[in-house]
mmCIF file of C-alpha atoms and ligand atoms in Angstrom:
data_model
loop_
_atom_site.group_PDB
_atom_site.id
_atom_site.type_symbol
_atom_site.label_atom_id
_atom_site.label_comp_id
_atom_site.label_asym_id
_atom_site.label_seq_id
_atom_site.Cartn_x
_atom_site.Cartn_y
_atom_site.Cartn_z
ATOM 1 C CA UNK L 1 26.851 29.668 169.181
ATOM 2 C CA UNK L 2 25.310 32.413 167.110
ATOM 3 C CA UNK L 3 26.388 33.008 163.432
ATOM 4 C CA UNK L 4 25.494 36.295 161.667
ATOM 5 C CA UNK L 5 26.028 36.935 157.925
ATOM 6 C CA UNK L 6 25.788 40.656 157.146
ATOM 7 C CA UNK L 7 25.877 42.357 153.788
ATOM 8 C CA UNK L 8 27.925 45.270 152.485
ATOM 9 C CA UNK L 9 25.845 48.297 151.378
ATOM 10 C CA UNK L 10 26.159 51.298 149.092
ATOM 11 C CA UNK L 11 24.319 54.508 150.084
ATOM 12 C CA UNK L 12 23.099 57.821 148.552
ATOM 13 C CA UNK L 13 23.014 56.522 144.950
ATOM 14 C CA UNK L 14 23.469 60.138 143.788
ATOM 15 C CA UNK L 15 20.439 62.244 144.875
ATOM 16 C CA UNK L 16 19.259 60.050 147.848
ATOM 17 C CA UNK L 17 21.613 61.711 150.364
ATOM 18 C CA UNK L 18 21.338 60.026 153.847
ATOM 19 C CA UNK L 19 18.176 58.070 152.755
ATOM 20 C CA UNK L 20 18.772 55.648 149.865
ATOM 21 C CA UNK L 21 20.880 52.494 149.967
ATOM 22 C CA UNK L 22 21.254 49.040 148.516
ATOM 23 C CA UNK L 23 22.610 45.671 149.827
ATOM 24 C CA UNK L 24 25.385 43.794 148.029
ATOM 25 C CA UNK L 25 26.397 40.142 147.717
ATOM 26 C CA UNK L 26 29.557 40.758 149.821
ATOM 27 C CA UNK L 27 29.376 39.787 153.442
ATOM 28 C CA UNK L 28 31.102 39.969 156.918
ATOM 29 C CA UNK L 29 30.563 36.955 159.077
ATOM 30 C CA UNK L 30 30.318 37.123 162.943
ATOM 31 C CA UNK L 31 30.308 34.275 165.345
ATOM 32 C CA UNK L 32 29.393 34.794 168.972
ATOM 33 C CA UNK L 33 29.811 32.345 171.811
ATOM 34 C CA UNK L 34 28.857 33.000 175.519
ATOM 35 C CA UNK L 35 31.716 32.257 177.889
ATOM 36 C CA UNK L 36 32.291 32.144 181.649
ATOM 37 C CA UNK L 37 33.851 35.625 181.659
ATOM 38 C CA UNK L 38 35.888 38.327 179.835
ATOM 39 C CA UNK L 39 35.479 39.665 176.264
ATOM 40 C CA UNK L 40 37.683 37.984 173.629
ATOM 41 C CA UNK L 41 37.595 39.364 170.111
ATOM 42 C CA UNK L 42 39.225 37.648 167.185
ATOM 43 C CA UNK L 43 39.211 39.544 163.882
ATOM 44 C CA UNK L 44 40.570 38.495 160.490
ATOM 45 C CA UNK L 45 40.305 39.658 156.917
ATOM 46 C CA UNK L 46 40.192 43.020 155.307
ATOM 47 C CA UNK L 47 41.580 46.012 157.227
ATOM 48 C CA UNK L 48 42.061 43.886 160.252
ATOM 49 C CA UNK L 49 42.630 45.999 163.463
ATOM 50 C CA UNK L 50 43.066 44.505 166.868
ATOM 51 C CA UNK L 51 40.888 46.946 168.848
ATOM 52 C CA UNK L 52 40.053 46.687 172.495
ATOM 53 C CA UNK L 53 36.364 45.780 173.131
ATOM 54 C CA UNK L 54 35.557 49.424 174.030
ATOM 55 C CA UNK L 55 36.699 50.440 170.547
ATOM 56 C CA UNK L 56 35.344 47.494 168.617
ATOM 57 C CA UNK L 57 32.168 48.487 166.722
ATOM 58 C CA UNK L 58 30.644 44.983 166.769
ATOM 59 C CA UNK L 59 31.048 44.727 170.559
ATOM 60 C CA UNK L 60 29.835 48.327 171.132
ATOM 61 C CA UNK L 61 26.680 47.572 169.044
ATOM 62 C CA UNK L 62 26.107 44.310 171.057
ATOM 63 C CA UNK L 63 26.434 46.232 174.326
ATOM 64 C CA UNK L 64 23.812 48.796 173.150
ATOM 65 C CA UNK L 65 21.347 45.868 172.748
ATOM 66 C CA UNK L 66 22.324 44.233 176.094
ATOM 67 C CA UNK L 67 21.727 47.626 177.803
ATOM 68 C CA UNK L 68 18.357 48.082 175.981
ATOM 69 C CA UNK L 69 17.258 44.606 177.023
ATOM 70 C CA UNK L 70 18.595 44.891 180.604
ATOM 71 C CA UNK L 71 20.483 41.622 180.240
ATOM 72 C CA UNK L 72 24.051 40.744 179.648
ATOM 73 C CA UNK L 73 26.126 37.452 179.304
ATOM 74 C CA UNK L 74 28.947 36.693 181.780
ATOM 75 C CA UNK L 75 31.584 36.678 178.994
ATOM 76 C CA UNK L 76 31.820 36.569 175.171
ATOM 77 C CA UNK L 77 34.019 35.271 172.421
ATOM 78 C CA UNK L 78 33.339 37.205 169.182
ATOM 79 C CA UNK L 79 34.941 36.088 165.902
ATOM 80 C CA UNK L 80 34.703 38.584 163.045
ATOM 81 C CA UNK L 81 35.596 37.729 159.415
ATOM 82 C CA UNK L 82 35.721 40.974 157.516
ATOM 83 C CA UNK L 83 35.367 40.911 153.733
ATOM 84 C CA UNK L 84 34.021 44.406 153.373
ATOM 85 C CA UNK L 85 36.693 47.092 152.844
ATOM 86 C CA UNK L 86 36.599 49.550 155.793
ATOM 87 C CA UNK L 87 36.130 53.270 155.552
ATOM 88 C CA UNK L 88 35.598 53.199 151.730
ATOM 89 C CA UNK L 89 31.863 53.920 151.424
ATOM 90 C CA UNK L 90 30.704 50.313 151.318
ATOM 91 C CA UNK L 91 28.875 50.160 154.562
ATOM 92 C CA UNK L 92 31.527 48.457 156.712
ATOM 93 C CA UNK L 93 30.477 50.340 159.827
ATOM 94 C CA UNK L 94 26.757 49.601 159.254
ATOM 95 C CA UNK L 95 27.654 45.927 158.865
ATOM 96 C CA UNK L 96 29.540 45.961 162.191
ATOM 97 C CA UNK L 97 26.624 47.732 164.024
ATOM 98 C CA UNK L 98 23.768 45.578 162.478
ATOM 99 C CA UNK L 99 25.833 42.369 162.805
ATOM 100 C CA UNK L 100 26.568 43.046 166.489
ATOM 101 C CA UNK L 101 22.995 44.160 167.241
ATOM 102 C CA UNK L 102 21.348 41.206 165.497
ATOM 103 C CA UNK L 103 23.805 38.767 167.081
ATOM 104 C CA UNK L 104 23.249 40.205 170.542
ATOM 105 C CA UNK L 105 19.497 40.246 170.096
ATOM 106 C CA UNK L 106 19.556 36.533 169.042
ATOM 107 C CA UNK L 107 20.812 35.801 172.561
ATOM 108 C CA UNK L 108 17.764 37.218 174.278
ATOM 109 C CA UNK L 109 15.245 37.823 171.449
ATOM 110 C CA UNK L 110 13.637 40.856 172.976
ATOM 111 C CA UNK L 111 13.810 43.438 170.132
ATOM 112 C CA UNK L 112 12.067 43.585 166.793
ATOM 113 C CA UNK L 113 13.545 44.763 163.475
ATOM 114 C CA UNK L 114 12.240 48.314 163.924
ATOM 115 C CA UNK L 115 13.904 48.569 167.341
ATOM 116 C CA UNK L 116 17.155 47.439 165.855
ATOM 117 C CA UNK L 117 16.850 49.911 162.945
ATOM 118 C CA UNK L 118 16.216 52.799 165.351
ATOM 119 C CA UNK L 119 19.138 51.833 167.653
ATOM 120 C CA UNK L 120 21.469 51.280 164.666
ATOM 121 C CA UNK L 121 20.495 54.594 162.968
ATOM 122 C CA UNK L 122 21.176 56.359 166.284
ATOM 123 C CA UNK L 123 24.668 54.891 166.496
ATOM 124 C CA UNK L 124 25.401 55.388 162.771
ATOM 125 C CA UNK L 125 23.686 58.810 162.723
ATOM 126 C CA UNK L 126 21.857 58.076 159.423
ATOM 127 C CA UNK L 127 19.727 55.121 158.206
ATOM 128 C CA UNK L 128 20.846 54.872 154.583
ATOM 129 C CA UNK L 129 23.292 51.969 155.186
ATOM 130 C CA UNK L 130 21.779 50.233 158.210
ATOM 131 C CA UNK L 131 18.295 49.797 156.641
ATOM 132 C CA UNK L 132 19.421 47.790 153.433
ATOM 133 C CA UNK L 133 22.036 46.054 155.631
ATOM 134 C CA UNK L 134 19.240 44.688 157.847
ATOM 135 C CA UNK L 135 16.508 44.327 155.203
ATOM 136 C CA UNK L 136 18.322 43.782 151.984
ATOM 137 C CA UNK L 137 17.318 45.177 148.595
ATOM 138 C CA UNK L 138 17.126 48.788 147.605
ATOM 139 C CA UNK L 139 15.610 50.909 150.477
ATOM 140 C CA UNK L 140 14.605 54.449 151.081
ATOM 141 C CA UNK L 141 14.545 55.354 154.758
ATOM 142 C CA UNK L 142 14.093 58.358 157.101
ATOM 143 C CA UNK L 143 15.129 58.543 160.725
ATOM 144 C CA UNK L 144 13.328 61.248 162.802
ATOM 145 C CA UNK L 145 15.600 60.650 165.816
ATOM 146 C CA UNK L 146 13.311 58.044 167.276
ATOM 147 C CA UNK L 147 12.126 55.600 164.588
ATOM 148 C CA UNK L 148 12.954 54.723 161.029
ATOM 149 C CA UNK L 149 10.275 54.730 158.291
ATOM 150 C CA UNK L 150 11.428 52.815 155.179
ATOM 151 C CA UNK L 151 10.342 51.175 152.000
ATOM 152 C CA UNK L 152 12.062 48.284 150.229
ATOM 153 C CA UNK L 153 12.252 47.307 146.550
ATOM 154 C CA UNK L 154 13.982 43.957 145.802
ATOM 155 C CA UNK L 155 16.605 44.126 143.001
ATOM 156 C CA UNK L 156 16.784 41.833 140.070
ATOM 157 C CA UNK L 157 19.669 39.683 138.784
ATOM 158 C CA UNK L 158 19.693 41.670 135.434
ATOM 159 C CA UNK L 159 21.657 44.481 137.111
ATOM 160 C CA UNK L 160 24.854 44.603 139.119
ATOM 161 C CA UNK L 161 27.079 47.119 140.870
ATOM 162 C CA UNK L 162 30.585 47.895 139.650
ATOM 163 C CA UNK L 163 32.839 49.509 142.224
ATOM 164 C CA UNK L 164 36.226 51.267 141.927
ATOM 165 C CA UNK L 165 38.020 52.130 145.176
ATOM 166 C CA UNK L 166 41.541 53.220 146.119
ATOM 167 C CA UNK L 167 43.653 51.724 148.861
ATOM 168 C CA UNK L 168 43.339 55.011 150.888
ATOM 169 C CA UNK L 169 40.495 55.522 153.301
ATOM 170 C CA UNK L 170 38.100 58.411 153.752
ATOM 171 C CA UNK L 171 35.985 58.652 156.842
ATOM 172 C CA UNK L 172 32.300 59.763 156.590
ATOM 173 C CA UNK L 173 33.021 62.350 159.381
ATOM 174 C CA UNK L 174 35.765 63.909 157.262
ATOM 175 C CA UNK L 175 33.735 63.723 153.996
ATOM 176 C CA UNK L 176 30.825 65.534 155.712
ATOM 177 C CA UNK L 177 33.076 68.521 156.621
ATOM 178 C CA UNK L 178 32.982 69.541 152.955
ATOM 179 C CA UNK L 179 29.130 69.917 152.944
ATOM 180 C CA UNK L 180 27.641 73.434 153.192
ATOM 181 C CA UNK L 181 25.197 74.376 156.006
ATOM 182 C CA UNK L 182 22.745 75.741 153.471
ATOM 183 C CA UNK L 183 21.937 74.918 149.908
ATOM 184 C CA UNK L 184 20.016 76.960 147.206
ATOM 185 C CA UNK L 185 16.269 76.131 147.037
ATOM 186 C CA UNK L 186 16.719 75.229 143.303
ATOM 187 C CA UNK L 187 19.345 72.533 144.282
ATOM 188 C CA UNK L 188 16.985 71.004 146.889
ATOM 189 C CA UNK L 189 14.189 70.913 144.226
ATOM 190 C CA UNK L 190 16.556 69.383 141.740
ATOM 191 C CA UNK L 191 17.388 66.561 144.243
ATOM 192 C CA UNK L 192 13.754 66.026 145.170
ATOM 193 C CA UNK L 193 12.880 65.534 141.472
ATOM 194 C CA UNK L 194 15.904 63.311 140.801
ATOM 195 C CA UNK L 195 15.257 61.126 143.946
ATOM 196 C CA UNK L 196 11.686 60.600 142.787
ATOM 197 C CA UNK L 197 12.830 59.731 139.308
ATOM 198 C CA UNK L 198 15.353 57.310 140.720
ATOM 199 C CA UNK L 199 12.808 55.397 142.805
ATOM 200 C CA UNK L 200 10.402 55.188 139.894
ATOM 201 C CA UNK L 201 13.221 53.934 137.512
ATOM 202 C CA UNK L 202 14.254 51.232 139.853
ATOM 203 C CA UNK L 203 10.659 50.144 140.704
ATOM 204 C CA UNK L 204 9.777 50.008 137.057
ATOM 205 C CA UNK L 205 13.101 48.546 135.916
ATOM 206 C CA UNK L 206 13.565 51.479 133.540
ATOM 207 C CA UNK L 207 17.344 51.514 133.850
ATOM 208 C CA UNK L 208 17.872 53.771 130.915
ATOM 209 C CA UNK L 209 16.602 56.620 133.112
ATOM 210 C CA UNK L 210 19.388 56.111 135.671
ATOM 211 C CA UNK L 211 21.983 58.336 133.950
ATOM 212 C CA UNK L 212 19.786 61.338 134.644
ATOM 213 C CA UNK L 213 18.148 60.015 137.775
ATOM 214 C CA UNK L 214 21.490 59.505 139.593
ATOM 215 C CA UNK L 215 22.483 63.251 139.183
ATOM 216 C CA UNK L 216 22.920 65.032 142.492
ATOM 217 C CA UNK L 217 23.554 68.654 143.746
ATOM 218 C CA UNK L 218 23.615 68.107 147.558
ATOM 219 C CA UNK L 219 26.811 66.294 148.200
ATOM 220 C CA UNK L 220 28.802 65.036 145.154
ATOM 221 C CA UNK L 221 29.736 68.495 143.810
ATOM 222 C CA UNK L 222 31.181 69.452 147.270
ATOM 223 C CA UNK L 223 32.945 66.166 147.831
ATOM 224 C CA UNK L 224 34.681 66.084 144.445
ATOM 225 C CA UNK L 225 37.723 67.906 145.774
ATOM 226 C CA UNK L 226 38.375 64.891 148.093
ATOM 227 C CA UNK L 227 37.806 62.399 145.259
ATOM 228 C CA UNK L 228 40.348 63.457 142.701
ATOM 229 C CA UNK L 229 39.420 61.047 139.808
ATOM 230 C CA UNK L 230 35.658 61.247 140.259
ATOM 231 C CA UNK L 231 34.757 62.819 136.941
ATOM 232 C CA UNK L 232 37.241 60.837 134.980
ATOM 233 C CA UNK L 233 36.035 57.586 136.357
ATOM 234 C CA UNK L 234 32.346 58.549 135.821
ATOM 235 C CA UNK L 235 33.269 59.175 132.190
ATOM 236 C CA UNK L 236 34.971 55.720 131.918
ATOM 237 C CA UNK L 237 31.884 54.166 133.430
ATOM 238 C CA UNK L 238 29.574 55.887 130.860
ATOM 239 C CA UNK L 239 31.758 55.048 127.931
ATOM 240 C CA UNK L 240 31.783 51.420 129.003
ATOM 241 C CA UNK L 241 27.962 51.432 129.031
ATOM 242 C CA UNK L 242 26.941 51.968 132.632
ATOM 243 C CA UNK L 243 23.164 52.774 133.220
ATOM 244 C CA UNK L 244 24.185 55.352 136.001
ATOM 245 C CA UNK L 245 27.011 56.109 138.345
ATOM 246 C CA UNK L 246 27.473 57.747 141.694
ATOM 247 C CA UNK L 247 29.759 58.349 144.713
ATOM 248 C CA UNK L 248 29.081 55.382 147.039
ATOM 249 C CA UNK L 249 28.099 56.723 150.522
ATOM 250 C CA UNK L 250 30.674 59.454 151.418
ATOM 251 C CA UNK L 251 33.285 57.861 149.188
ATOM 252 C CA UNK L 252 35.938 57.209 148.004
ATOM 253 C CA UNK L 253 34.257 54.251 146.271
ATOM 254 C CA UNK L 254 32.791 55.228 142.876
ATOM 255 C CA UNK L 255 29.880 52.968 141.934
ATOM 256 C CA UNK L 256 27.992 52.147 138.640
ATOM 257 C CA UNK L 257 24.864 50.251 138.009
ATOM 258 C CA UNK L 258 25.437 48.086 135.038
ATOM 259 C CA UNK L 259 23.711 45.302 132.998
ATOM 260 C CA UNK L 260 24.731 41.979 134.427
ATOM 261 C CA UNK L 261 24.960 40.504 130.862
ATOM 262 C CA UNK L 262 27.684 43.172 130.046
ATOM 263 C CA UNK L 263 29.772 42.353 133.105
ATOM 264 C CA UNK L 264 32.843 40.884 131.264
ATOM 265 C CA UNK L 265 33.116 43.599 128.606
ATOM 266 C CA UNK L 266 32.478 46.310 131.127
ATOM 267 C CA UNK L 267 35.283 44.979 133.381
ATOM 268 C CA UNK L 268 37.664 44.687 130.512
ATOM 269 C CA UNK L 269 37.121 48.231 129.417
ATOM 270 C CA UNK L 270 37.247 49.836 132.874
ATOM 271 C CA UNK L 271 40.297 47.895 133.952
ATOM 272 C CA UNK L 272 42.173 48.665 130.768
ATOM 273 C CA UNK L 273 41.571 52.461 131.093
ATOM 274 C CA UNK L 274 42.477 52.525 134.784
ATOM 275 C CA UNK L 275 45.545 50.245 134.363
ATOM 276 C CA UNK L 276 48.012 53.015 134.990
ATOM 277 C CA UNK L 277 46.311 53.928 138.319
ATOM 278 C CA UNK L 278 46.268 52.254 141.671
ATOM 279 C CA UNK L 279 42.614 51.312 142.060
ATOM 280 C CA UNK L 280 40.752 48.144 143.081
ATOM 281 C CA UNK L 281 37.798 47.083 140.834
ATOM 282 C CA UNK L 282 34.974 44.687 141.477
ATOM 283 C CA UNK L 283 31.441 43.784 140.468
ATOM 284 C CA UNK L 284 28.832 42.574 142.911
ATOM 285 C CA UNK L 285 25.246 41.262 142.547
ATOM 286 C CA UNK L 286 22.570 42.472 145.031
ATOM 287 C CA UNK L 287 21.374 40.858 148.235
ATOM 288 C CA UNK L 288 17.582 40.897 148.807
ATOM 289 C CA UNK L 289 17.517 38.935 152.095
ATOM 290 C CA UNK L 290 19.530 41.296 154.354
ATOM 291 C CA UNK L 291 21.171 40.116 157.616
ATOM 292 C CA UNK L 292 20.896 36.402 158.308
ATOM 293 C CA UNK L 293 21.262 34.997 161.778
ATOM 294 C CA UNK L 294 21.456 31.301 162.829
ATOM 295 C CA UNK L 295 21.590 29.829 166.329
ATOM 296 C CA UNK L 296 23.692 26.609 166.240
HETATM 297 N N1 LIG C 1 24.912 59.274 153.775
HETATM 298 C C1 LIG C 1 26.269 59.360 154.389
HETATM 299 C C2 LIG C 1 26.999 60.546 153.774
HETATM 300 C C3 LIG C 1 27.149 58.277 154.233
HETATM 301 O O1 LIG C 1 26.883 60.777 152.559
HETATM 302 O O2 LIG C 1 27.669 61.330 154.477
HETATM 303 C C4 LIG C 1 26.557 56.950 154.504
HETATM 304 O O3 LIG C 1 25.813 56.857 155.624
#
């Protein structure tokens, strides 16, 4: 039996479109057993959907690794416990892909972390969620179509991530249809400067820089029409004392980096101001270990 514990992730962080992400202390767990034949998938928890193996992302990711290794088991029983809300911008698909690939690789042990990152980025189409999902911490990564180059900074316990998300879903594919084909050069320069500022602020723990460093001109201004309360919630976050806030991945989750010591007062203020709206609210610490696999 193989057990995989795989973290939720939050990508983009404002200016780091398709490149930055961080891992959260919220996990899906996957158990894999080799059987005599057939594929049995048991899924429980958040957004449970009883998909056929061909449509199940964990199994499809496992199959990619089996094909890459040229090996395959007779049969499989896969149990998935989903705690990560799906299609909300919290890395649920990256968790399925990385969880499936790491689990499949544990059966034959042929691929290294960089192979897994490349296969996962190819499947997910961008590396911003899959890299922190596998490695933990805050990561910046780039996928050139063949390999992922990344850098990781572990995150301290003095900061946490607050998230507000609606019950409605928004797929990344749909959220990408709002993005323009071309952007003005000055907007590209703005994001280059803000991305560099963000990495420097996180590395140096200069969290007061995050309000400015998390500003973006490449995707958030275009996606705002699909996220009706974005500006209002950002204002609520700022008034409650957040260091910085951003659209998590392609949304609809809205995230804020806050001081862990202010968690209670921050929650109280945000929940009070959103009490007449139908949103879910949570605060997570960060995961610095990434995906954990155990052979039992
Ligand atoms: N970076 C992606 C996007 C989402 O903003 O469309 C997460 O992979």
